[in-house]
Short mmCIF file of C-alpha atoms and ligand atoms in Angstrom, two decimals:
data_model
loop_
_atom_site.label_atom_id
_atom_site.label_comp_id
_atom_site.label_asym_id
_atom_site.label_seq_id
_atom_site.Cartn_x
_atom_site.Cartn_y
_atom_site.Cartn_z
CA MET S 10 -28.13 -10.81 44.92
CA SER S 11 -30.95 -9.19 46.88
CA GLU S 12 -34.54 -9.46 45.70
CA LEU S 13 -34.59 -5.75 45.09
CA ALA S 14 -31.51 -6.04 42.90
CA THR S 15 -33.02 -8.98 40.98
CA GLY S 16 -36.17 -7.04 40.30
CA ASP S 17 -34.21 -3.99 39.29
CA LEU S 18 -32.04 -6.08 36.99
CA ARG S 19 -35.07 -7.71 35.38
CA ALA S 20 -36.57 -4.30 34.75
CA ARG S 21 -33.36 -2.99 33.28
CA LEU S 22 -32.82 -6.02 31.05
CA ALA S 23 -36.38 -5.69 29.80
CA ARG S 24 -35.60 -2.18 28.65
CA VAL S 25 -32.62 -3.24 26.56
CA PRO S 26 -33.93 -2.69 23.03
CA ALA S 27 -34.35 -5.59 20.61
CA VAL S 28 -32.08 -5.85 17.56
CA GLU S 29 -34.94 -5.13 15.13
CA ARG S 30 -35.86 -1.98 16.97
CA MET S 31 -32.24 -0.86 17.00
CA LEU S 32 -32.05 -1.06 13.22
CA SER S 33 -34.61 1.73 12.95
CA ALA S 34 -33.14 3.81 15.77
CA PRO S 35 -31.95 7.32 14.94
CA GLY S 36 -28.38 7.33 13.70
CA VAL S 37 -28.36 3.73 12.50
CA GLN S 38 -29.36 4.32 8.88
CA PRO S 39 -26.26 6.46 8.21
CA LEU S 40 -24.12 3.63 9.60
CA ILE S 41 -25.87 1.14 7.28
CA GLU S 42 -25.15 3.40 4.33
CA VAL S 43 -21.44 3.47 5.12
CA TYR S 44 -20.78 -0.03 6.42
CA GLY S 45 -23.65 -2.11 5.04
CA ARG S 46 -26.40 -3.92 6.93
CA THR S 47 -24.35 -7.05 7.66
CA GLN S 48 -21.65 -5.24 9.58
CA VAL S 49 -24.06 -2.91 11.38
CA LEU S 50 -26.13 -5.87 12.52
CA ALA S 51 -23.03 -7.55 13.92
CA ALA S 52 -21.98 -4.33 15.65
CA VAL S 53 -25.42 -3.80 17.20
CA ARG S 54 -25.58 -7.40 18.42
CA ALA S 55 -22.14 -7.10 19.98
CA SER S 56 -23.09 -3.85 21.71
CA LEU S 57 -26.35 -5.31 22.99
CA ASP S 58 -24.55 -8.37 24.36
CA ALA S 59 -22.00 -6.14 26.04
CA LEU S 60 -24.73 -4.00 27.61
CA ARG S 61 -26.58 -7.06 28.97
CA GLY S 62 -23.31 -8.42 30.33
CA GLU S 63 -22.58 -5.11 31.96
CA LEU S 64 -26.01 -4.99 33.65
CA LEU S 65 -25.65 -8.54 34.92
CA ALA S 66 -22.19 -7.85 36.27
CA GLN S 67 -23.39 -4.70 38.00
CA ALA S 68 -26.25 -6.56 39.65
CA ASN S 69 -23.96 -9.43 40.71
CA ASN S 70 -21.17 -7.36 42.11
CA GLY S 71 -23.09 -4.33 43.17
CA GLU S 72 -20.54 -2.47 41.19
CA HIS S 73 -20.05 -1.62 37.60
CA VAL S 74 -17.38 -3.37 35.62
CA ARG S 75 -15.39 -2.06 32.77
CA ASP S 76 -17.04 -2.11 29.43
CA ARG S 77 -15.59 -4.52 26.91
CA ALA S 78 -12.14 -3.56 25.82
CA GLY S 79 -11.87 -0.44 23.74
CA SER S 80 -15.57 0.40 23.85
CA ALA S 81 -16.46 3.97 23.07
CA ALA S 82 -18.27 5.21 26.13
CA SER S 83 -19.66 3.32 29.05
CA PRO S 84 -20.73 5.42 31.98
CA PRO S 85 -21.60 3.48 35.12
CA ASN S 86 -25.25 2.84 35.95
CA ARG S 87 -26.48 3.77 32.56
CA ASP S 88 -29.88 5.39 32.36
CA PRO S 89 -32.30 2.94 30.67
CA ASP S 90 -33.64 5.82 28.59
CA SER S 91 -30.26 6.22 27.01
CA TYR S 92 -29.71 2.55 26.13
CA GLU S 93 -30.59 3.13 22.51
CA ALA S 94 -28.28 6.11 22.08
CA HIS S 95 -25.51 4.22 23.87
CA ILE S 96 -25.84 1.22 21.53
CA VAL S 97 -25.70 3.45 18.45
CA ALA S 98 -22.61 5.26 19.71
CA ASP S 99 -20.91 2.05 20.79
CA ALA S 100 -21.67 0.25 17.53
CA GLY S 101 -20.52 3.28 15.53
CA ALA S 102 -17.20 3.42 17.37
CA TRP S 103 -16.69 -0.32 16.91
CA LEU S 104 -17.38 -0.04 13.18
CA ALA S 105 -15.04 2.92 12.80
CA ARG S 106 -12.25 1.09 14.59
CA ARG S 107 -12.67 -1.95 12.36
CA ALA S 108 -12.65 0.20 9.25
CA ARG S 109 -9.31 1.80 10.03
CA SER S 110 -6.30 0.44 8.15
CA SER S 111 -3.92 -1.52 10.30
CA MET S 112 -1.03 0.07 8.43
CA ARG S 113 -1.03 3.72 9.40
CA ALA S 114 1.04 6.78 8.73
CA VAL S 115 3.25 7.63 11.70
CA PHE S 116 5.75 10.37 12.44
CA ASN S 117 9.25 8.93 12.39
CA LEU S 118 11.02 11.12 14.93
CA THR S 119 13.47 8.40 15.92
CA GLY S 120 16.32 10.14 14.15
CA THR S 121 16.92 7.04 12.02
CA VAL S 122 16.04 8.08 8.49
CA LEU S 123 15.93 4.60 6.92
CA HIS S 124 14.15 2.83 9.76
CA THR S 125 13.37 -0.78 8.85
CA ASN S 126 10.52 -1.06 11.37
CA LEU S 127 8.96 2.15 10.07
CA GLY S 128 9.10 1.25 6.40
CA ARG S 129 12.54 2.55 5.30
CA ALA S 130 12.69 4.94 2.33
CA LEU S 131 9.91 7.45 1.63
CA LEU S 132 9.30 7.77 -2.06
CA PRO S 133 9.19 10.89 -4.20
CA ASP S 134 5.98 11.97 -5.85
CA GLU S 135 7.06 10.71 -9.29
CA ALA S 136 7.04 7.19 -7.86
CA VAL S 137 3.67 7.68 -6.19
CA GLN S 138 2.09 8.82 -9.46
CA ALA S 139 3.58 5.88 -11.36
CA VAL S 140 2.18 3.45 -8.78
CA ILE S 141 -1.28 4.96 -9.14
CA VAL S 142 -1.13 4.48 -12.90
CA ALA S 143 0.08 0.89 -12.52
CA LEU S 144 -2.69 0.18 -10.01
CA THR S 145 -5.50 1.51 -12.11
CA HIS S 146 -4.48 0.69 -15.68
CA ALA S 147 -3.44 -2.34 -17.66
CA SER S 148 0.23 -1.99 -18.59
CA ASN S 149 2.97 -3.50 -20.75
CA LEU S 150 4.37 -5.30 -17.70
CA GLU S 151 5.35 -8.36 -19.74
CA PHE S 152 4.38 -7.25 -23.22
CA ASP S 153 6.69 -5.96 -25.91
CA LEU S 154 4.93 -2.97 -27.48
CA GLU S 155 7.28 -3.11 -30.49
CA THR S 156 6.65 -6.68 -31.55
CA GLY S 157 3.45 -7.51 -29.69
CA ALA S 158 5.18 -10.55 -28.26
CA ARG S 159 5.42 -11.61 -24.65
CA GLY S 160 8.04 -9.59 -22.79
CA ASP S 161 10.13 -9.86 -19.64
CA ARG S 162 9.31 -7.52 -16.77
CA ASP S 163 13.03 -6.89 -16.17
CA ASP S 164 13.19 -5.32 -19.66
CA LEU S 165 11.33 -2.31 -18.29
CA ILE S 166 14.26 -1.16 -16.20
CA ASP S 167 17.38 -3.20 -16.78
CA GLU S 168 18.88 -0.72 -19.26
CA LEU S 169 18.38 2.13 -16.83
CA ILE S 170 20.01 0.15 -14.03
CA CYS S 171 22.97 -0.69 -16.28
CA GLU S 172 23.32 2.95 -17.33
CA LEU S 173 23.50 4.03 -13.69
CA THR S 174 25.81 1.28 -12.47
CA GLY S 175 28.03 0.50 -15.44
CA ALA S 176 26.97 -3.15 -15.24
CA GLU S 177 26.37 -5.33 -18.31
CA ALA S 178 23.06 -6.75 -17.10
CA ALA S 179 20.59 -6.51 -14.26
CA THR S 180 17.60 -8.18 -12.68
CA VAL S 181 15.29 -7.24 -9.82
CA VAL S 182 13.76 -9.36 -7.06
CA ASN S 183 11.72 -8.79 -3.94
CA ASN S 184 14.47 -7.58 -1.60
CA ASN S 185 18.20 -7.86 -1.14
CA ALA S 186 17.91 -11.00 0.99
CA ALA S 187 16.15 -12.60 -1.97
CA ALA S 188 18.86 -11.28 -4.29
CA VAL S 189 21.56 -13.01 -2.23
CA LEU S 190 19.54 -16.22 -1.91
CA LEU S 191 18.88 -16.35 -5.63
CA THR S 192 22.48 -15.55 -6.57
CA LEU S 193 23.83 -18.33 -4.36
CA SER S 194 21.14 -20.78 -5.46
CA ALA S 195 21.87 -20.16 -9.12
CA LEU S 196 25.65 -20.02 -9.01
CA ALA S 197 26.78 -22.28 -6.20
CA PRO S 198 24.45 -25.27 -5.63
CA LYS S 199 26.36 -28.04 -3.80
CA LYS S 200 29.53 -26.04 -4.25
CA GLU S 201 31.67 -23.91 -2.01
CA VAL S 202 31.45 -20.18 -1.49
CA VAL S 203 34.42 -18.52 0.16
CA VAL S 204 33.57 -15.77 2.67
CA SER S 205 35.66 -13.99 5.28
CA ARG S 206 34.76 -14.77 8.91
CA GLY S 207 34.67 -11.03 9.51
CA GLU S 208 31.78 -10.73 7.06
CA LEU S 209 29.46 -13.48 8.29
CA VAL S 210 26.96 -10.88 9.37
CA GLU S 211 23.43 -10.94 10.62
CA ILE S 212 21.33 -8.12 9.25
CA GLY S 213 18.37 -7.67 11.57
CA GLY S 214 16.02 -10.55 12.25
CA ALA S 215 16.44 -13.62 10.11
CA PHE S 216 19.02 -12.59 7.53
CA ARG S 217 22.27 -14.33 8.37
CA ILE S 218 24.77 -15.06 5.66
CA PRO S 219 25.47 -18.65 6.87
CA ASP S 220 21.73 -19.44 6.96
CA ILE S 221 21.08 -18.00 3.52
CA MET S 222 24.04 -19.99 2.26
CA ALA S 223 22.59 -23.22 3.70
CA ARG S 224 19.14 -22.47 2.25
CA ALA S 225 20.68 -21.90 -1.14
CA GLY S 226 22.33 -25.32 -0.97
CA ALA S 227 25.79 -23.81 -1.07
CA ARG S 228 28.65 -24.77 1.24
CA LEU S 229 30.11 -21.97 3.24
CA ARG S 230 33.88 -21.93 3.28
CA GLU S 231 34.90 -19.51 6.02
CA VAL S 232 38.33 -17.95 5.83
CA GLY S 233 40.41 -15.72 8.06
CA THR S 234 39.40 -14.63 11.53
CA THR S 235 36.80 -12.22 12.84
CA ASN S 236 39.14 -9.26 12.72
CA ARG S 237 41.70 -10.19 10.08
CA THR S 238 41.49 -11.87 6.69
CA HIS S 239 44.33 -11.85 4.17
CA PRO S 240 44.51 -12.55 0.43
CA LYS S 241 46.30 -15.83 1.10
CA ASP S 242 43.35 -17.00 3.22
CA TYR S 243 41.17 -16.87 0.11
CA GLU S 244 43.90 -18.35 -2.11
CA GLU S 245 44.34 -21.33 0.19
CA ALA S 246 40.61 -22.02 0.42
CA ILE S 247 40.08 -22.23 -3.33
CA ASN S 248 39.74 -25.79 -4.63
CA PRO S 249 37.92 -27.59 -7.46
CA ARG S 250 34.62 -27.41 -5.54
CA THR S 251 34.75 -23.61 -5.22
CA ALA S 252 32.01 -21.84 -7.17
CA LEU S 253 32.23 -18.28 -5.96
CA LEU S 254 34.14 -15.80 -3.84
CA MET S 255 31.84 -13.57 -1.89
CA LYS S 256 32.21 -10.31 -0.03
CA VAL S 257 29.59 -8.86 2.29
CA HIS S 258 29.44 -5.18 3.21
CA CYS S 259 29.37 -4.95 6.99
CA SER S 260 26.54 -2.51 6.97
CA ASN S 261 25.43 -2.50 10.55
CA TYR S 262 28.62 -2.87 12.54
CA ALA S 263 32.24 -1.86 12.43
CA ILE S 264 35.27 -3.76 13.57
CA SER S 265 37.94 -1.33 14.59
CA GLY S 266 41.46 -1.68 15.89
CA PHE S 267 43.72 -4.47 14.64
CA THR S 268 41.84 -5.33 11.47
CA LYS S 269 42.54 -6.40 7.93
CA SER S 270 40.11 -7.26 5.21
CA VAL S 271 40.63 -7.90 1.53
CA GLU S 272 39.17 -5.14 -0.60
CA ILE S 273 37.03 -5.94 -3.60
CA ASP S 274 39.69 -5.06 -6.20
CA GLU S 275 42.19 -7.42 -4.61
CA LEU S 276 39.57 -10.14 -4.24
CA ALA S 277 38.59 -9.69 -7.88
CA ARG S 278 42.22 -10.27 -8.94
CA ILE S 279 42.35 -13.48 -6.89
CA ALA S 280 39.05 -14.64 -8.42
CA GLN S 281 40.30 -13.86 -11.91
CA ARG S 282 43.48 -15.87 -11.44
CA HIS S 283 41.33 -18.88 -10.57
CA ALA S 284 38.67 -18.17 -13.21
CA LEU S 285 36.02 -17.77 -10.51
CA PRO S 286 33.35 -15.09 -10.19
CA VAL S 287 33.26 -12.75 -7.21
CA ALA S 288 30.00 -11.42 -5.81
CA PHE S 289 29.63 -8.47 -3.46
CA ASP S 290 26.56 -8.09 -1.26
CA LEU S 291 26.61 -4.32 -0.83
CA GLY S 292 23.47 -4.11 1.28
CA SER S 293 22.72 -0.42 1.10
CA GLY S 294 24.48 0.11 -2.18
CA THR S 295 24.34 3.69 -3.26
CA LEU S 296 24.35 4.84 -6.86
CA THR S 297 26.22 8.08 -6.22
CA ASP S 298 29.10 9.31 -4.14
CA LEU S 299 27.45 10.56 -0.95
CA THR S 300 30.50 12.48 0.22
CA GLN S 301 29.64 15.28 -2.25
CA TRP S 302 26.83 16.17 0.17
CA GLY S 303 29.01 15.78 3.23
CA LEU S 304 27.61 12.36 4.03
CA PRO S 305 29.75 9.40 5.09
CA ALA S 306 31.49 7.47 2.32
CA GLU S 307 29.61 4.36 1.22
CA PRO S 308 30.81 2.13 -1.61
CA THR S 309 28.92 2.86 -4.83
CA VAL S 310 27.60 0.11 -7.08
CA ARG S 311 29.49 1.55 -10.05
CA GLY S 312 32.73 1.73 -8.08
CA THR S 313 32.30 -1.87 -7.00
CA ILE S 314 31.71 -3.02 -10.58
CA GLU S 315 34.72 -1.02 -11.76
CA ALA S 316 36.83 -2.58 -9.02
CA GLY S 317 36.12 -5.96 -10.61
CA ALA S 318 33.05 -7.43 -8.89
CA ASP S 319 31.26 -9.80 -11.28
CA LEU S 320 27.98 -9.44 -9.39
CA VAL S 321 26.67 -6.88 -6.95
CA THR S 322 23.49 -7.20 -4.89
CA PHE S 323 21.82 -4.28 -3.07
CA SER S 324 18.53 -3.06 -1.64
CA GLY S 325 16.03 -0.79 -3.37
CA ASP S 326 14.71 0.83 -0.20
CA LYS S 327 17.87 1.75 1.63
CA LEU S 328 20.17 4.54 0.38
CA LEU S 329 18.83 4.15 -3.14
CA GLY S 330 15.60 5.68 -1.84
CA GLY S 331 13.14 3.49 -3.73
CA PRO S 332 10.64 0.73 -2.98
CA GLN S 333 11.52 -2.56 -1.30
CA ALA S 334 13.46 -4.52 -3.90
CA GLY S 335 16.69 -6.40 -4.39
CA LEU S 336 18.82 -5.48 -7.38
CA ILE S 337 21.35 -7.86 -8.88
CA VAL S 338 23.75 -6.38 -11.40
CA GLY S 339 26.83 -7.71 -13.13
CA ARG S 340 28.16 -9.84 -15.94
CA SER S 341 25.63 -10.89 -18.59
CA GLU S 342 26.24 -14.62 -18.48
CA LEU S 343 25.88 -14.70 -14.70
CA ILE S 344 22.69 -12.62 -14.75
CA ARG S 345 21.32 -14.91 -17.48
CA LYS S 346 21.95 -17.92 -15.28
CA ILE S 347 20.32 -16.21 -12.30
CA LYS S 348 17.25 -15.26 -14.32
CA LYS S 349 16.81 -18.84 -15.50
CA HIS S 350 16.73 -20.27 -11.97
CA PRO S 351 13.21 -21.33 -10.85
CA LEU S 352 13.55 -19.25 -7.68
CA LYS S 353 13.63 -16.11 -9.81
CA ARG S 354 9.96 -16.68 -10.61
CA ALA S 355 9.16 -17.10 -6.93
CA LEU S 356 11.11 -14.01 -5.90
CA ARG S 357 10.15 -11.69 -8.74
CA VAL S 358 8.85 -8.22 -8.01
CA GLY S 359 5.29 -7.06 -8.51
CA LYS S 360 4.30 -4.35 -10.94
CA LEU S 361 3.92 -1.75 -8.18
CA THR S 362 7.56 -2.17 -7.26
CA LEU S 363 8.70 -1.78 -10.84
CA ALA S 364 6.43 1.21 -11.33
CA ALA S 365 7.91 2.91 -8.26
CA LEU S 366 11.51 1.94 -8.93
CA GLU S 367 11.84 3.35 -12.44
CA PRO S 368 11.11 7.03 -11.65
CA VAL S 369 13.36 6.85 -8.60
CA LEU S 370 16.22 5.52 -10.72
CA ARG S 371 15.57 8.19 -13.35
CA LEU S 372 16.17 10.90 -10.73
CA TYR S 373 19.81 9.80 -10.63
CA ARG S 374 20.26 11.06 -14.20
CA ALA S 375 20.05 14.61 -12.84
CA PRO S 376 22.49 14.56 -9.93
CA GLU S 377 22.14 18.37 -9.60
CA PHE S 378 18.57 17.94 -8.34
CA LEU S 379 19.01 14.70 -6.46
CA ALA S 380 19.34 16.18 -2.96
CA GLU S 381 16.12 18.06 -3.53
CA ARG S 382 14.04 15.48 -5.37
CA LEU S 383 15.07 12.15 -3.87
CA THR S 384 13.26 12.16 -0.53
CA THR S 385 15.81 9.99 1.28
CA LEU S 386 18.72 12.18 0.22
CA ARG S 387 16.78 15.35 0.99
CA LEU S 388 16.17 14.13 4.54
CA LEU S 389 19.76 12.99 4.98
CA THR S 390 21.12 16.35 3.81
CA ARG S 391 18.69 18.64 5.65
CA PRO S 392 20.72 21.38 7.30
CA ALA S 393 20.68 21.32 11.10
CA ALA S 394 19.39 24.92 11.02
CA ASP S 395 16.13 23.64 9.48
CA MET S 396 15.56 21.21 12.31
CA HIS S 397 16.57 23.90 14.80
CA ALA S 398 13.94 26.30 13.47
CA SER S 399 11.35 23.54 13.44
CA ALA S 400 12.19 22.55 17.03
CA ARG S 401 11.71 26.16 18.14
CA ARG S 402 8.20 26.12 16.63
CA VAL S 403 7.30 22.73 18.08
CA GLN S 404 8.71 23.27 21.58
CA PRO S 405 6.18 25.83 22.93
CA VAL S 406 3.23 23.85 21.55
CA LEU S 407 4.37 20.65 23.24
CA GLN S 408 5.27 22.43 26.47
CA GLN S 409 1.81 23.95 26.56
CA VAL S 410 -0.02 20.62 26.23
CA LEU S 411 2.32 18.75 28.58
CA GLY S 412 2.02 21.30 31.37
CA GLU S 413 4.30 20.98 34.35
CA ARG S 414 4.77 17.21 34.36
CA TYR S 415 7.34 17.36 31.60
CA THR S 416 9.88 19.88 30.42
CA VAL S 417 10.40 20.35 26.71
CA SER S 418 13.66 21.77 25.43
CA VAL S 419 15.25 22.40 22.05
CA GLU S 420 18.53 20.51 21.83
CA PRO S 421 21.13 19.39 19.31
CA MET S 422 21.26 15.65 18.66
CA PHE S 423 22.51 13.17 16.10
CA SER S 424 20.47 11.35 13.49
CA GLN S 425 21.51 8.12 11.82
CA ILE S 426 21.19 7.03 8.23
CA GLY S 427 19.99 3.59 9.31
CA SER S 428 19.55 0.40 7.30
CA GLY S 429 23.08 -0.21 6.47
CA ALA S 430 25.25 2.78 6.71
CA LEU S 431 27.68 2.52 9.58
CA PRO S 432 25.95 3.29 12.86
CA VAL S 433 29.02 5.20 13.98
CA ASP S 434 28.41 7.80 11.29
CA GLN S 435 26.09 10.40 12.73
CA LEU S 436 24.40 13.42 11.25
CA ALA S 437 24.08 16.66 13.22
CA SER S 438 20.44 17.42 13.89
CA TYR S 439 18.06 19.18 16.27
CA GLY S 440 14.97 18.11 18.09
CA VAL S 441 12.88 18.51 21.19
CA VAL S 442 13.82 16.65 24.35
CA LEU S 443 11.10 15.75 26.86
CA ARG S 444 12.11 15.16 30.46
CA VAL S 445 10.43 14.54 33.79
CA PRO S 446 11.46 17.38 36.13
CA ALA S 447 11.27 15.32 39.35
CA ALA S 448 13.70 12.64 38.24
CA ARG S 449 12.19 9.94 40.48
CA ARG S 450 10.35 7.32 38.41
CA SER S 451 11.14 9.15 35.23
CA GLY S 452 11.34 5.84 33.37
CA ARG S 453 7.68 5.18 33.99
CA ALA S 454 6.58 8.72 33.19
CA LEU S 455 8.57 8.64 29.97
CA ALA S 456 7.06 5.30 28.97
CA GLN S 457 3.63 6.78 29.61
CA LEU S 458 4.46 9.77 27.44
CA GLU S 459 5.77 7.51 24.69
CA LYS S 460 2.50 5.59 24.81
CA ALA S 461 0.40 8.74 24.66
CA LEU S 462 2.36 9.92 21.62
CA ARG S 463 1.72 6.56 19.95
CA ALA S 464 -2.00 6.95 20.67
CA LEU S 465 -2.30 10.19 18.67
CA PRO S 466 -4.33 10.10 15.43
CA ARG S 467 -1.02 9.91 13.55
CA PRO S 468 1.21 8.10 16.04
CA VAL S 469 4.51 9.74 16.95
CA VAL S 470 7.57 7.52 17.42
CA GLY S 471 10.60 8.97 19.15
CA ARG S 472 13.38 7.36 21.14
CA ILE S 473 14.22 7.17 24.80
CA ALA S 474 17.83 7.90 25.66
CA ASP S 475 19.62 9.46 28.63
CA ASP S 476 16.47 9.60 30.79
CA ALA S 477 14.64 11.62 28.17
CA LEU S 478 12.28 11.13 25.27
CA LYS S 479 13.94 12.58 22.21
CA LEU S 480 12.05 13.67 19.12
CA ASP S 481 14.51 14.24 16.28
CA LEU S 482 12.85 16.58 13.79
CA ARG S 483 14.97 15.65 10.75
CA CYS S 484 12.11 13.69 9.17
CA LEU S 485 9.45 16.30 10.00
CA GLU S 486 9.28 18.38 6.84
CA ALA S 487 6.98 21.41 6.50
CA ALA S 488 3.60 19.78 5.77
CA ASP S 489 4.25 17.15 8.41
CA GLU S 490 5.23 19.77 10.95
CA ALA S 491 1.90 21.53 10.51
CA GLN S 492 0.05 18.25 11.01
CA PHE S 493 2.18 17.38 14.01
CA ILE S 494 1.51 20.72 15.68
CA ALA S 495 -2.19 20.52 14.89
CA GLN S 496 -2.65 17.16 16.58
CA CYS S 497 -0.69 18.05 19.73
CA ALA S 498 -3.89 19.30 21.37
CA GLU S 499 -5.20 15.73 21.27
CA LEU S 500 -2.41 14.36 23.44
CA ARG S 501 -3.97 12.54 26.44
CA LEU S 502 -1.79 11.64 29.39
C1 PLP H 603 20.12 -4.83 4.43
C2 PLP H 603 21.05 -5.86 3.95
C3 PLP H 603 20.57 -7.08 3.44
C4 PLP H 603 19.11 -7.38 3.37
O1 PLP H 603 18.49 -6.54 2.45
P1 PLP H 603 16.88 -6.45 2.41
O2 PLP H 603 16.62 -5.56 1.25
O3 PLP H 603 16.47 -5.89 3.71
O4 PLP H 603 16.38 -7.82 2.20
C5 PLP H 603 21.49 -7.99 2.98
N1 PLP H 603 22.82 -7.75 3.06
C6 PLP H 603 23.32 -6.60 3.55
C7 PLP H 603 24.79 -6.40 3.60
C8 PLP H 603 22.45 -5.63 4.01
O5 PLP H 603 22.93 -4.47 4.50
#
């Protein structure tokens, strides 16, 4: 470092304001009112340290270095007269970033309606209102208003669940994985559970039937082969140690070709002959016949009970369209046993879940309005013409902000139900497709575009396929479309 540079540095460092002075600088008091003195002090100190570091680095290298990651604004060779204003701006940006929720609303334009990574089902307003009440008021969560005695939180909704499914009894836990774990723990400890090899599925991440079985202390008795399992395979596996026959809905994959599986009615007859219960993990169990809206056939919970299943487990936030939960329905004495298991206490749902679940279930009493009022079903049944019209409104706005680097076109595409309906079943949709005109290096340019869309105030998540970034507009309903269009101007590439 030259002597001139050292002197210059010393002079510059001397002009960096002291913390105390910063606290009375213009613009700081409003920050204190919002964030409190403690946080503002920390922010100012951090900004001052960063500024000193920046000056030192500049003097050492004869060049300016990048400001600390994510800092608001850091022009090179800052004017000492603007140090104060810079610190206020920098501290303000830092405080604002820290105050933002880490869970944020995004636009799900992936085309997968029930997207596990994006939070699955969106809930109707009735559920939102009920959650607000539950959050801000004491409630009869475990209190019998008739007798004044202690109640059971399941009592709030088990009758409604039974009404909608035809089951004798019901209980609710945290999610369907918990429902399966609890069922096996309660009904088959140290005993055998017979499952077809074709149904030993993994459902995203850590949910694998054999692992859950081991955790529950049950012994897995695999029967049949990956593609074919026959009634006699179950018959031959049954022995005095057998506690349960189990069937798992292959939600996320399909075996096609030379296949044979034993349907639930047939399995129920086998179980009955041996005086054993049969449980069916339906995964995305639906409460109504989806084919009436032209959607793919999925087994209903009621149909499964009627076919002879003694227990059925399913998710609350898949096709049902409610909050994350696992529902267990079936024969009273089995549900009683499940509810008495200590794990039930560990896996029970919170009051917010129950508050949200009840109004969603109640919507099923008016099937005429379901496709309009149940958000999940409304999205799944949106006519392609809606998405087409939306895409025609969105396309020119996007093309305008993206300029010549990308082309934006309106195109037909297919959405998926997601979370447990067969991935081969696709729903006709429309969206906008973003491409790089000069095809060279399009992968990189598309990744850059994806990143810029994620950096928007409300991040946009699409999907890359066939050398293009596709934005499926199925989940972009009217109010969202307006917000989407409004924020397009902020896209920075
Ligand atoms: C989704 C699914 C699960 C897990 O349900 P969560 O509610 O996500 O815990 C279990 N079994 C099947 C068959 C599923 O489809």
